[in-house]
């Protein structure tokens, strides 16, 4: 492979001024390159796996006093000789060291090239490599936990077991083909059916986990819906603590979907402010309302905002057919609590509960708020966090978070469904074996046992430079 004879370097810490910056190197000649520019205190040569203090010089010109650690192949992140330079975080110093490394035979690393080399050298499989970027971008405890489990090989091990079982069976079936004239049956059909059912169940569970895994990774989608001018945009701004959405007394101010994320109690929520639902003939507003319905159906959790000074029954009835009462959670927020007396508030909340019950809705909470005056906003946040108890996943539980993995599992499931149909219909062994091999192909593509340069390029281009 062309990368084998190249040495790469890159800044591994964020660009800009900081106390410390880290520059990474990888490649066969890394020890020689470090030896040419770095002299440890005492004048001895750099030692592998030992952090050493010394000076980086360009000839006699001192660039910086810093710390350097070197790694010897194959015991490094990439599986190659490597090094890390811990220098002062001046942009001038960083640029001078990188320029010096380039003059000594390094080239600038491409996005994700260190992790790509780790994959190509067998230090990580493809699923583990993709978990690296998920770990870097994790913004919640649950997302961090899932990425860490995948990076340690939890998901890969499950796939390895499934592929091993399928490989054994397809091998026996193909052995039958070699002895077809003797009519020998090496693969026990009852055993095959049991194994097939077991693998299908495992794949179905992984596919089903994608909904939760994707929500954890990208944030729980929460749609804020209701009639026009009920305070949806004000509520969004109150939750986020900033003026994200335009607020006015004019009906139909919000014409498009507005999204932003917020971490509350270790859980990331993706709030979606939508256009107010009402009858209108205005073309742009109609498009906004159509998008509202689409986003509403995609949300895990729906906050229905009602205006305490207006009729509420129509707003609740408007959810009919647009909200999945079996799969989506519902919170009803009665806005403008500050204008209600305690008696009127109590009767209004009771009315809301009765109307919801008539519609077959079971909201997890009916809460009076004032989005404008920040009344009960913290309580609403607590309700949101407690509604997501399922996010307290076990450290060893495998969840699918990657759309590429999800698609490959779906394709494998389709192939195994054909295997099941083929066994029931007693179709020729070679055709059944071909469908098993197709399932093996899709499962193998997840961990990189089957890959193309195009797939690898697409995956590693999403990494930051230096990783």
Tab-separated table of C-alpha atoms in Angstrom:
chain	number	residue	atom	x	y	z
A	1	UNK	CA	0.000	0.000	0.000
A	2	UNK	CA	1.271	3.496	-0.855
A	3	UNK	CA	1.061	4.782	2.726
A	4	UNK	CA	3.680	2.291	3.947
A	5	UNK	CA	6.653	4.406	2.841
A	6	UNK	CA	5.342	7.769	3.986
A	7	UNK	CA	5.715	9.583	7.290
A	8	UNK	CA	2.915	11.867	8.411
A	9	UNK	CA	2.510	14.612	10.985
A	10	UNK	CA	-0.357	16.782	12.186
A	11	UNK	CA	-1.514	18.978	15.011
A	12	UNK	CA	-3.678	16.762	17.267
A	13	UNK	CA	-5.034	19.547	19.489
A	14	UNK	CA	-7.454	22.315	18.377
A	15	UNK	CA	-5.916	25.152	16.401
A	16	UNK	CA	-5.378	28.427	18.261
A	17	UNK	CA	-3.405	29.698	21.219
A	18	UNK	CA	-3.242	27.429	24.271
A	19	UNK	CA	-0.951	26.356	27.063
A	20	UNK	CA	0.039	23.084	25.373
A	21	UNK	CA	-0.218	21.741	21.836
A	22	UNK	CA	0.336	18.148	20.697
A	23	UNK	CA	1.858	17.266	17.331
A	24	UNK	CA	1.620	13.627	16.245
A	25	UNK	CA	3.862	11.664	13.888
A	26	UNK	CA	3.566	8.210	12.351
A	27	UNK	CA	5.683	6.295	9.891
A	28	UNK	CA	8.718	4.045	9.598
A	29	UNK	CA	11.273	6.880	9.803
A	30	UNK	CA	9.666	8.633	12.782
A	31	UNK	CA	12.519	7.747	15.235
A	32	UNK	CA	15.129	9.123	12.802
A	33	UNK	CA	13.124	12.296	12.197
A	34	UNK	CA	12.676	12.901	15.936
A	35	UNK	CA	16.389	12.211	16.479
A	36	UNK	CA	17.300	14.941	13.968
A	37	UNK	CA	15.258	17.701	15.613
A	38	UNK	CA	14.969	16.765	19.324
A	39	UNK	CA	17.732	16.499	21.926
A	40	UNK	CA	16.709	15.225	25.375
A	41	UNK	CA	18.307	16.753	28.452
A	42	UNK	CA	21.578	14.899	28.999
A	43	UNK	CA	22.162	14.471	25.273
A	44	UNK	CA	20.985	10.850	25.052
A	45	UNK	CA	18.900	9.542	22.160
A	46	UNK	CA	15.065	9.500	22.628
A	47	UNK	CA	13.842	6.291	24.327
A	48	UNK	CA	10.580	4.533	23.295
A	49	UNK	CA	7.577	4.843	25.642
A	50	UNK	CA	9.353	7.336	27.904
A	51	UNK	CA	8.331	10.979	28.144
A	52	UNK	CA	11.515	13.044	27.858
A	53	UNK	CA	12.183	16.737	28.284
A	54	UNK	CA	14.475	18.485	25.856
A	55	UNK	CA	14.874	21.006	23.054
A	56	UNK	CA	13.660	21.096	19.481
A	57	UNK	CA	16.129	22.896	17.251
A	58	UNK	CA	16.435	23.779	13.599
A	59	UNK	CA	20.180	23.487	13.340
A	60	UNK	CA	21.435	25.755	16.116
A	61	UNK	CA	18.197	27.745	16.323
A	62	UNK	CA	16.103	26.858	19.374
A	63	UNK	CA	12.399	26.573	18.533
A	64	UNK	CA	11.017	25.305	21.853
A	65	UNK	CA	11.723	23.330	24.990
A	66	UNK	CA	9.158	20.560	25.161
A	67	UNK	CA	8.260	16.969	26.016
A	68	UNK	CA	8.488	14.129	23.478
A	69	UNK	CA	7.409	10.490	23.668
A	70	UNK	CA	8.114	7.921	20.936
A	71	UNK	CA	6.388	4.612	20.175
A	72	UNK	CA	7.851	1.566	18.481
A	73	UNK	CA	5.883	-0.517	15.972
A	74	UNK	CA	3.660	-2.433	16.385
A	75	UNK	CA	2.904	-1.100	19.888
A	76	UNK	CA	1.390	2.238	18.915
A	77	UNK	CA	-2.015	3.608	17.958
A	78	UNK	CA	-1.351	3.224	14.238
A	79	UNK	CA	0.747	0.056	14.533
A	80	UNK	CA	3.686	2.005	13.051
A	81	UNK	CA	6.600	3.849	14.624
A	82	UNK	CA	5.142	7.013	16.091
A	83	UNK	CA	5.765	10.031	18.291
A	84	UNK	CA	4.005	12.856	20.061
A	85	UNK	CA	5.499	16.297	20.687
A	86	UNK	CA	4.070	18.297	23.622
A	87	UNK	CA	5.090	21.879	22.909
A	88	UNK	CA	3.925	25.317	24.021
A	89	UNK	CA	0.653	26.312	22.343
A	90	UNK	CA	1.901	29.317	20.394
A	91	UNK	CA	0.740	29.234	16.787
A	92	UNK	CA	4.246	30.398	15.771
A	93	UNK	CA	5.931	27.503	17.629
A	94	UNK	CA	3.451	24.959	16.211
A	95	UNK	CA	3.984	26.172	12.646
A	96	UNK	CA	7.767	26.207	13.033
A	97	UNK	CA	7.855	22.625	14.358
A	98	UNK	CA	5.553	21.364	11.600
A	99	UNK	CA	7.627	23.178	8.939
A	100	UNK	CA	10.732	21.528	10.410
A	101	UNK	CA	9.089	18.079	10.311
A	102	UNK	CA	8.073	18.599	6.670
A	103	UNK	CA	11.651	19.533	5.800
A	104	UNK	CA	12.836	16.269	7.379
A	105	UNK	CA	10.600	14.040	5.251
A	106	UNK	CA	7.124	14.158	6.782
A	107	UNK	CA	3.976	15.057	4.897
A	108	UNK	CA	0.820	16.573	6.362
A	109	UNK	CA	-1.681	13.940	7.443
A	110	UNK	CA	-5.075	13.858	5.782
A	111	UNK	CA	-8.288	13.874	7.863
A	112	UNK	CA	-8.517	10.582	9.764
A	113	UNK	CA	-5.236	9.253	8.374
A	114	UNK	CA	-3.872	8.113	11.759
A	115	UNK	CA	-7.038	6.075	12.438
A	116	UNK	CA	-7.066	4.818	8.846
A	117	UNK	CA	-3.546	3.487	9.305
A	118	UNK	CA	-4.611	1.884	12.585
A	119	UNK	CA	-7.373	0.090	10.655
A	120	UNK	CA	-5.154	-0.940	7.752
A	121	UNK	CA	-2.533	-2.246	10.198
A	122	UNK	CA	-5.106	-4.324	12.080
A	123	UNK	CA	-5.076	-2.257	15.292
A	124	UNK	CA	-8.780	-1.461	14.919
A	125	UNK	CA	-11.563	-2.871	12.811
A	126	UNK	CA	-13.774	-0.461	10.882
A	127	UNK	CA	-16.548	-0.361	13.482
A	128	UNK	CA	-14.002	0.436	16.196
A	129	UNK	CA	-12.419	3.142	14.037
A	130	UNK	CA	-15.807	4.791	13.501
A	131	UNK	CA	-16.389	4.631	17.270
A	132	UNK	CA	-13.303	6.813	17.712
A	133	UNK	CA	-14.988	9.771	16.028
A	134	UNK	CA	-18.192	9.070	17.961
A	135	UNK	CA	-16.187	9.178	21.194
A	136	UNK	CA	-14.588	12.489	20.234
A	137	UNK	CA	-17.948	14.050	19.339
A	138	UNK	CA	-19.949	12.564	22.252
A	139	UNK	CA	-21.822	15.232	24.184
A	140	UNK	CA	-23.573	13.138	26.830
A	141	UNK	CA	-22.759	10.373	29.300
A	142	UNK	CA	-24.822	7.824	27.348
A	143	UNK	CA	-23.218	8.732	23.983
A	144	UNK	CA	-19.765	8.481	25.568
A	145	UNK	CA	-20.582	5.087	27.083
A	146	UNK	CA	-21.865	3.629	23.806
A	147	UNK	CA	-18.871	4.894	21.803
A	148	UNK	CA	-16.451	3.556	24.423
A	149	UNK	CA	-18.089	0.113	24.344
A	150	UNK	CA	-17.910	-0.014	20.537
A	151	UNK	CA	-14.317	1.190	20.488
A	152	UNK	CA	-13.381	-1.622	22.908
A	153	UNK	CA	-14.922	-4.101	20.459
A	154	UNK	CA	-18.320	-4.888	22.004
A	155	UNK	CA	-20.258	-4.513	18.739
A	156	UNK	CA	-17.499	-6.146	16.694
A	157	UNK	CA	-17.442	-9.204	18.961
A	158	UNK	CA	-21.196	-9.755	18.519
A	159	UNK	CA	-20.799	-9.581	14.747
A	160	UNK	CA	-17.787	-11.918	14.879
A	161	UNK	CA	-19.812	-14.583	16.705
A	162	UNK	CA	-22.702	-14.333	14.226
A	163	UNK	CA	-20.410	-14.475	11.221
A	164	UNK	CA	-18.570	-17.466	12.658
A	165	UNK	CA	-21.790	-19.423	13.101
A	166	UNK	CA	-22.980	-18.599	9.590
A	167	UNK	CA	-19.582	-19.448	8.090
A	168	UNK	CA	-19.617	-22.898	9.676
A	169	UNK	CA	-23.024	-23.656	8.240
A	170	UNK	CA	-22.381	-22.324	4.777
A	171	UNK	CA	-19.165	-24.372	4.688
A	172	UNK	CA	-21.095	-27.551	5.502
A	173	UNK	CA	-23.729	-26.728	2.884
A	174	UNK	CA	-21.089	-26.172	0.227
A	175	UNK	CA	-19.428	-29.438	1.264
A	176	UNK	CA	-22.720	-31.153	0.440
A	177	UNK	CA	-22.466	-29.753	-3.083
A	178	UNK	CA	-19.072	-31.428	-3.494
A	179	UNK	CA	-20.692	-34.778	-2.596
A	180	UNK	CA	-23.997	-34.151	-4.336
A	181	UNK	CA	-23.831	-37.420	-6.275
A	182	UNK	CA	-23.555	-39.408	-3.011
A	183	UNK	CA	-26.555	-37.478	-1.587
A	184	UNK	CA	-24.704	-36.841	1.680
A	185	UNK	CA	-26.241	-34.248	4.038
A	186	UNK	CA	-23.565	-32.632	6.208
A	187	UNK	CA	-25.682	-29.713	7.459
A	188	UNK	CA	-28.411	-30.770	9.846
A	189	UNK	CA	-31.535	-28.841	8.757
A	190	UNK	CA	-32.975	-28.546	12.259
A	191	UNK	CA	-29.638	-27.216	13.499
A	192	UNK	CA	-29.577	-24.767	10.601
A	193	UNK	CA	-33.093	-23.547	11.407
A	194	UNK	CA	-32.202	-23.043	15.071
A	195	UNK	CA	-29.051	-21.157	14.216
A	196	UNK	CA	-30.827	-19.070	11.613
A	197	UNK	CA	-33.499	-18.083	14.135
A	198	UNK	CA	-30.823	-17.166	16.675
A	199	UNK	CA	-28.911	-14.949	14.225
A	200	UNK	CA	-32.133	-13.364	12.939
A	201	UNK	CA	-33.156	-12.503	16.502
A	202	UNK	CA	-29.760	-10.934	17.215
A	203	UNK	CA	-29.858	-8.863	14.019
A	204	UNK	CA	-33.451	-7.789	14.689
A	205	UNK	CA	-32.445	-6.637	18.179
A	206	UNK	CA	-29.524	-4.625	16.790
A	207	UNK	CA	-31.744	-3.053	14.127
A	208	UNK	CA	-34.348	-2.151	16.738
A	209	UNK	CA	-31.651	-0.575	18.933
A	210	UNK	CA	-30.839	1.980	16.216
A	211	UNK	CA	-33.763	4.206	17.164
A	212	UNK	CA	-32.447	4.617	20.707
A	213	UNK	CA	-28.773	4.597	19.689
A	214	UNK	CA	-29.284	7.283	17.059
A	215	UNK	CA	-31.267	9.421	19.508
A	216	UNK	CA	-28.492	9.150	22.102
A	217	UNK	CA	-25.809	9.992	19.550
A	218	UNK	CA	-27.541	12.943	17.890
A	219	UNK	CA	-29.846	14.072	20.707
A	220	UNK	CA	-33.391	13.082	21.675
A	221	UNK	CA	-35.637	14.833	19.116
A	222	UNK	CA	-38.242	16.940	20.942
A	223	UNK	CA	-40.887	18.666	18.799
A	224	UNK	CA	-42.447	21.814	20.293
A	225	UNK	CA	-45.880	22.096	18.657
A	226	UNK	CA	-49.146	23.948	19.068
A	227	UNK	CA	-51.329	26.628	17.538
A	228	UNK	CA	-49.878	29.951	16.388
A	229	UNK	CA	-48.856	32.454	19.064
A	230	UNK	CA	-49.040	30.024	22.000
A	231	UNK	CA	-45.430	30.746	23.022
A	232	UNK	CA	-43.541	27.904	21.309
A	233	UNK	CA	-40.619	30.065	20.213
A	234	UNK	CA	-40.498	31.781	23.615
A	235	UNK	CA	-40.351	28.338	25.246
A	236	UNK	CA	-37.501	27.287	22.952
A	237	UNK	CA	-35.571	30.438	23.869
A	238	UNK	CA	-36.231	29.848	27.569
A	239	UNK	CA	-35.004	26.252	27.394
A	240	UNK	CA	-31.860	27.203	25.460
A	241	UNK	CA	-31.167	30.351	27.474
A	242	UNK	CA	-30.722	32.459	24.334
A	243	UNK	CA	-32.770	34.277	21.709
A	244	UNK	CA	-32.647	31.505	19.113
A	245	UNK	CA	-36.100	32.050	17.612
A	246	UNK	CA	-37.823	35.292	16.615
A	247	UNK	CA	-40.723	36.116	18.931
A	248	UNK	CA	-43.609	38.453	18.089
A	249	UNK	CA	-47.352	38.853	18.638
A	250	UNK	CA	-47.994	38.301	14.912
A	251	UNK	CA	-49.609	34.941	14.115
A	252	UNK	CA	-47.465	32.766	11.853
A	253	UNK	CA	-44.118	34.411	12.735
A	254	UNK	CA	-42.315	31.041	12.720
A	255	UNK	CA	-42.483	29.858	9.106
A	256	UNK	CA	-39.808	27.168	9.162
A	257	UNK	CA	-38.401	24.562	11.519
A	258	UNK	CA	-35.762	25.816	13.972
A	259	UNK	CA	-33.506	23.278	15.734
A	260	UNK	CA	-30.887	23.411	18.474
A	261	UNK	CA	-29.436	21.008	21.047
A	262	UNK	CA	-29.085	21.302	24.803
A	263	UNK	CA	-27.503	18.951	27.344
A	264	UNK	CA	-29.716	18.631	30.418
A	265	UNK	CA	-28.577	16.409	33.264
A	266	UNK	CA	-26.191	14.477	31.006
A	267	UNK	CA	-28.835	13.886	28.294
A	268	UNK	CA	-28.673	15.677	24.938
A	269	UNK	CA	-32.016	16.914	23.613
A	270	UNK	CA	-32.560	18.230	20.090
A	271	UNK	CA	-35.361	20.777	20.369
A	272	UNK	CA	-37.400	21.509	17.242
A	273	UNK	CA	-39.492	24.688	17.190
A	274	UNK	CA	-42.193	24.328	14.548
A	275	UNK	CA	-44.591	26.563	12.676
A	276	UNK	CA	-47.907	27.164	14.445
A	277	UNK	CA	-50.728	24.859	13.369
A	278	UNK	CA	-53.750	26.677	11.973
A	279	UNK	CA	-55.912	26.949	8.854
A	280	UNK	CA	-54.251	29.302	6.383
A	281	UNK	CA	-54.126	30.096	2.670
A	282	UNK	CA	-50.685	31.707	2.811
A	283	UNK	CA	-48.369	29.559	0.652
A	284	UNK	CA	-45.147	29.877	2.700
A	285	UNK	CA	-46.971	29.251	5.974
A	286	UNK	CA	-48.634	26.140	4.503
A	287	UNK	CA	-45.165	24.737	3.664
A	288	UNK	CA	-44.031	25.478	7.234
A	289	UNK	CA	-47.059	23.669	8.695
A	290	UNK	CA	-46.424	20.641	6.458
A	291	UNK	CA	-42.858	20.527	7.767
A	292	UNK	CA	-44.249	20.754	11.303
A	293	UNK	CA	-46.283	17.581	10.753
A	294	UNK	CA	-43.231	15.795	9.306
A	295	UNK	CA	-40.978	16.776	12.227
A	296	UNK	CA	-43.721	15.909	14.703
A	297	UNK	CA	-43.817	12.320	13.449
A	298	UNK	CA	-40.008	12.044	13.649
A	299	UNK	CA	-39.785	13.202	17.272
A	300	UNK	CA	-39.367	10.854	20.220
A	301	UNK	CA	-41.034	13.358	22.517
A	302	UNK	CA	-43.682	16.007	21.793
A	303	UNK	CA	-44.284	19.139	23.860
A	304	UNK	CA	-47.755	20.484	23.090
A	305	UNK	CA	-47.911	24.159	24.077
A	306	UNK	CA	-51.353	25.520	24.978
A	307	UNK	CA	-52.283	29.162	25.584
A	308	UNK	CA	-54.073	29.612	28.913
A	309	UNK	CA	-56.024	32.590	27.499
A	310	UNK	CA	-57.428	30.722	24.488
A	311	UNK	CA	-59.589	27.696	23.756
A	312	UNK	CA	-57.494	24.592	24.274
A	313	UNK	CA	-59.654	21.753	22.977
A	314	UNK	CA	-59.030	22.505	19.291
A	315	UNK	CA	-55.216	22.524	19.826
A	316	UNK	CA	-55.321	19.090	21.468
A	317	UNK	CA	-57.664	17.712	18.795
A	318	UNK	CA	-55.275	18.944	16.090
A	319	UNK	CA	-52.794	16.235	17.148
A	320	UNK	CA	-55.153	13.497	15.982
A	321	UNK	CA	-53.505	11.433	13.241
A	322	UNK	CA	-50.278	13.425	13.492
A	323	UNK	CA	-48.955	12.104	16.802
A	324	UNK	CA	-48.189	8.415	17.403
A	325	UNK	CA	-49.671	7.804	20.839
A	326	UNK	CA	-48.103	4.310	20.988
A	327	UNK	CA	-44.515	5.274	20.235
A	328	UNK	CA	-44.130	8.956	21.135
A	329	UNK	CA	-44.118	10.528	24.575
A	330	UNK	CA	-46.272	13.600	25.157
A	331	UNK	CA	-45.881	16.529	27.538
A	332	UNK	CA	-48.613	19.181	27.657
A	333	UNK	CA	-47.376	22.626	28.706
A	334	UNK	CA	-50.053	25.158	29.668
A	335	UNK	CA	-48.357	28.465	28.922
A	336	UNK	CA	-49.042	31.898	30.514
A	337	UNK	CA	-49.600	30.448	33.963
A	338	UNK	CA	-48.884	33.901	35.412
A	339	UNK	CA	-52.272	35.240	34.180
A	340	UNK	CA	-54.308	32.490	35.880
A	341	UNK	CA	-55.677	32.333	39.391
A	342	UNK	CA	-54.977	29.101	41.277
A	343	UNK	CA	-58.609	27.970	40.941
A	344	UNK	CA	-58.736	28.599	37.188
A	345	UNK	CA	-55.356	26.904	36.765
A	346	UNK	CA	-56.530	23.763	38.570
A	347	UNK	CA	-59.779	23.527	36.556
A	348	UNK	CA	-57.926	24.135	33.273
A	349	UNK	CA	-55.392	21.399	34.009
A	350	UNK	CA	-58.244	19.023	34.848
A	351	UNK	CA	-59.959	19.935	31.556
A	352	UNK	CA	-56.741	19.236	29.631
A	353	UNK	CA	-56.405	15.800	31.232
A	354	UNK	CA	-60.025	14.955	30.370
A	355	UNK	CA	-59.664	16.039	26.710
A	356	UNK	CA	-56.411	14.049	26.397
A	357	UNK	CA	-58.132	10.997	27.836
A	358	UNK	CA	-61.015	11.367	25.355
A	359	UNK	CA	-58.473	11.403	22.503
A	360	UNK	CA	-56.645	8.367	23.873
A	361	UNK	CA	-53.556	10.383	24.853
A	362	UNK	CA	-51.589	9.594	28.011
A	363	UNK	CA	-49.249	12.537	28.576
A	364	UNK	CA	-46.353	11.864	30.937
A	365	UNK	CA	-46.992	15.301	32.402
A	366	UNK	CA	-49.413	18.227	32.197
A	367	UNK	CA	-47.475	21.193	33.506
A	368	UNK	CA	-48.396	24.884	33.864
A	369	UNK	CA	-45.553	27.209	32.780
A	370	UNK	CA	-44.750	30.755	31.827
A	371	UNK	CA	-42.170	30.660	29.058
A	372	UNK	CA	-41.789	34.442	29.161
A	373	UNK	CA	-41.277	34.691	32.948
A	374	UNK	CA	-39.326	31.393	33.316
A	375	UNK	CA	-41.940	29.831	35.624
A	376	UNK	CA	-41.555	26.029	35.946
A	377	UNK	CA	-38.970	25.875	33.129
A	378	UNK	CA	-36.514	24.043	35.419
A	379	UNK	CA	-39.306	21.657	36.425
A	380	UNK	CA	-40.024	21.015	32.730
A	381	UNK	CA	-36.328	20.213	32.202
A	382	UNK	CA	-36.456	17.714	35.080
A	383	UNK	CA	-39.484	16.050	33.471
A	384	UNK	CA	-37.597	15.788	30.171
A	385	UNK	CA	-34.597	14.099	31.834
A	386	UNK	CA	-36.728	11.686	33.878
A	387	UNK	CA	-38.681	10.729	30.762
A	388	UNK	CA	-35.506	9.255	29.297
A	389	UNK	CA	-34.687	6.618	31.940
A	390	UNK	CA	-34.036	4.143	29.118
A	391	UNK	CA	-30.855	6.090	28.331
A	392	UNK	CA	-29.182	4.626	31.418
A	393	UNK	CA	-27.767	1.849	29.294
A	394	UNK	CA	-25.598	-0.915	30.671
A	395	UNK	CA	-21.881	-0.412	29.866
A	396	UNK	CA	-21.805	-3.743	28.000
A	397	UNK	CA	-25.065	-3.238	26.072
A	398	UNK	CA	-24.643	-2.893	22.318
A	399	UNK	CA	-26.604	-0.176	20.541
A	400	UNK	CA	-26.335	0.653	16.846
A	401	UNK	CA	-25.696	4.385	16.334
A	402	UNK	CA	-24.272	4.453	12.804
A	403	UNK	CA	-26.593	4.646	9.763
A	404	UNK	CA	-24.080	2.631	7.691
A	405	UNK	CA	-24.184	-0.193	10.217
A	406	UNK	CA	-27.973	-0.005	10.373
A	407	UNK	CA	-28.309	-0.318	6.587
A	408	UNK	CA	-25.879	-3.254	6.453
A	409	UNK	CA	-27.830	-5.066	9.198
A	410	UNK	CA	-31.103	-4.475	7.314
A	411	UNK	CA	-29.547	-5.893	4.132
A	412	UNK	CA	-28.276	-8.936	6.070
A	413	UNK	CA	-31.740	-9.431	7.551
A	414	UNK	CA	-33.316	-9.440	4.072
A	415	UNK	CA	-30.791	-12.068	2.901
A	416	UNK	CA	-31.497	-14.287	5.921
A	417	UNK	CA	-35.246	-13.955	5.370
A	418	UNK	CA	-34.633	-15.438	1.914
A	419	UNK	CA	-32.642	-18.250	3.551
A	420	UNK	CA	-35.598	-18.976	5.828
A	421	UNK	CA	-38.004	-19.013	2.858
A	422	UNK	CA	-35.609	-21.223	0.913
A	423	UNK	CA	-35.342	-23.807	3.687
A	424	UNK	CA	-39.118	-23.954	4.029
A	425	UNK	CA	-39.495	-24.342	0.264
A	426	UNK	CA	-36.679	-26.890	-0.025
A	427	UNK	CA	-34.905	-24.900	-2.724
A	428	UNK	CA	-31.474	-26.147	-3.914
A	429	UNK	CA	-28.650	-26.015	-1.368
A	430	UNK	CA	-26.435	-23.842	-3.579
A	431	UNK	CA	-29.059	-21.064	-3.675
A	432	UNK	CA	-29.517	-21.142	0.120
A	433	UNK	CA	-25.737	-21.024	0.560
A	434	UNK	CA	-25.538	-18.000	-1.744
A	435	UNK	CA	-28.051	-16.090	0.396
A	436	UNK	CA	-26.062	-16.931	3.545
A	437	UNK	CA	-22.916	-15.650	1.854
A	438	UNK	CA	-24.735	-12.413	1.008
A	439	UNK	CA	-25.649	-11.987	4.683
A	440	UNK	CA	-22.006	-12.647	5.584
A	441	UNK	CA	-20.944	-9.977	3.102
A	442	UNK	CA	-23.170	-7.318	4.691
A	443	UNK	CA	-22.114	-8.215	8.254
A	444	UNK	CA	-18.462	-8.220	7.189
A	445	UNK	CA	-18.770	-4.770	5.619
A	446	UNK	CA	-19.530	-3.300	9.056
A	447	UNK	CA	-16.170	-4.256	10.568
A	448	UNK	CA	-14.242	-3.766	7.327
A	449	UNK	CA	-13.615	-7.362	6.335
A	450	UNK	CA	-15.201	-6.341	3.062
A	451	UNK	CA	-14.411	-2.762	2.023
A	452	UNK	CA	-13.680	-0.497	-0.897
A	453	UNK	CA	-11.474	2.590	-1.195
A	454	UNK	CA	-14.639	4.654	-1.689
A	455	UNK	CA	-16.145	3.447	1.603
A	456	UNK	CA	-12.891	4.024	3.498
A	457	UNK	CA	-12.475	7.482	1.985
A	458	UNK	CA	-15.985	8.474	2.978
A	459	UNK	CA	-15.607	7.215	6.558
A	460	UNK	CA	-12.197	8.657	7.402
A	461	UNK	CA	-12.821	12.017	5.691
A	462	UNK	CA	-15.191	12.816	8.564
A	463	UNK	CA	-12.354	12.592	11.117
A	464	UNK	CA	-10.436	15.625	12.294
A	465	UNK	CA	-6.854	16.017	11.083
A	466	UNK	CA	-4.523	14.532	13.681
A	467	UNK	CA	-6.861	11.610	14.446
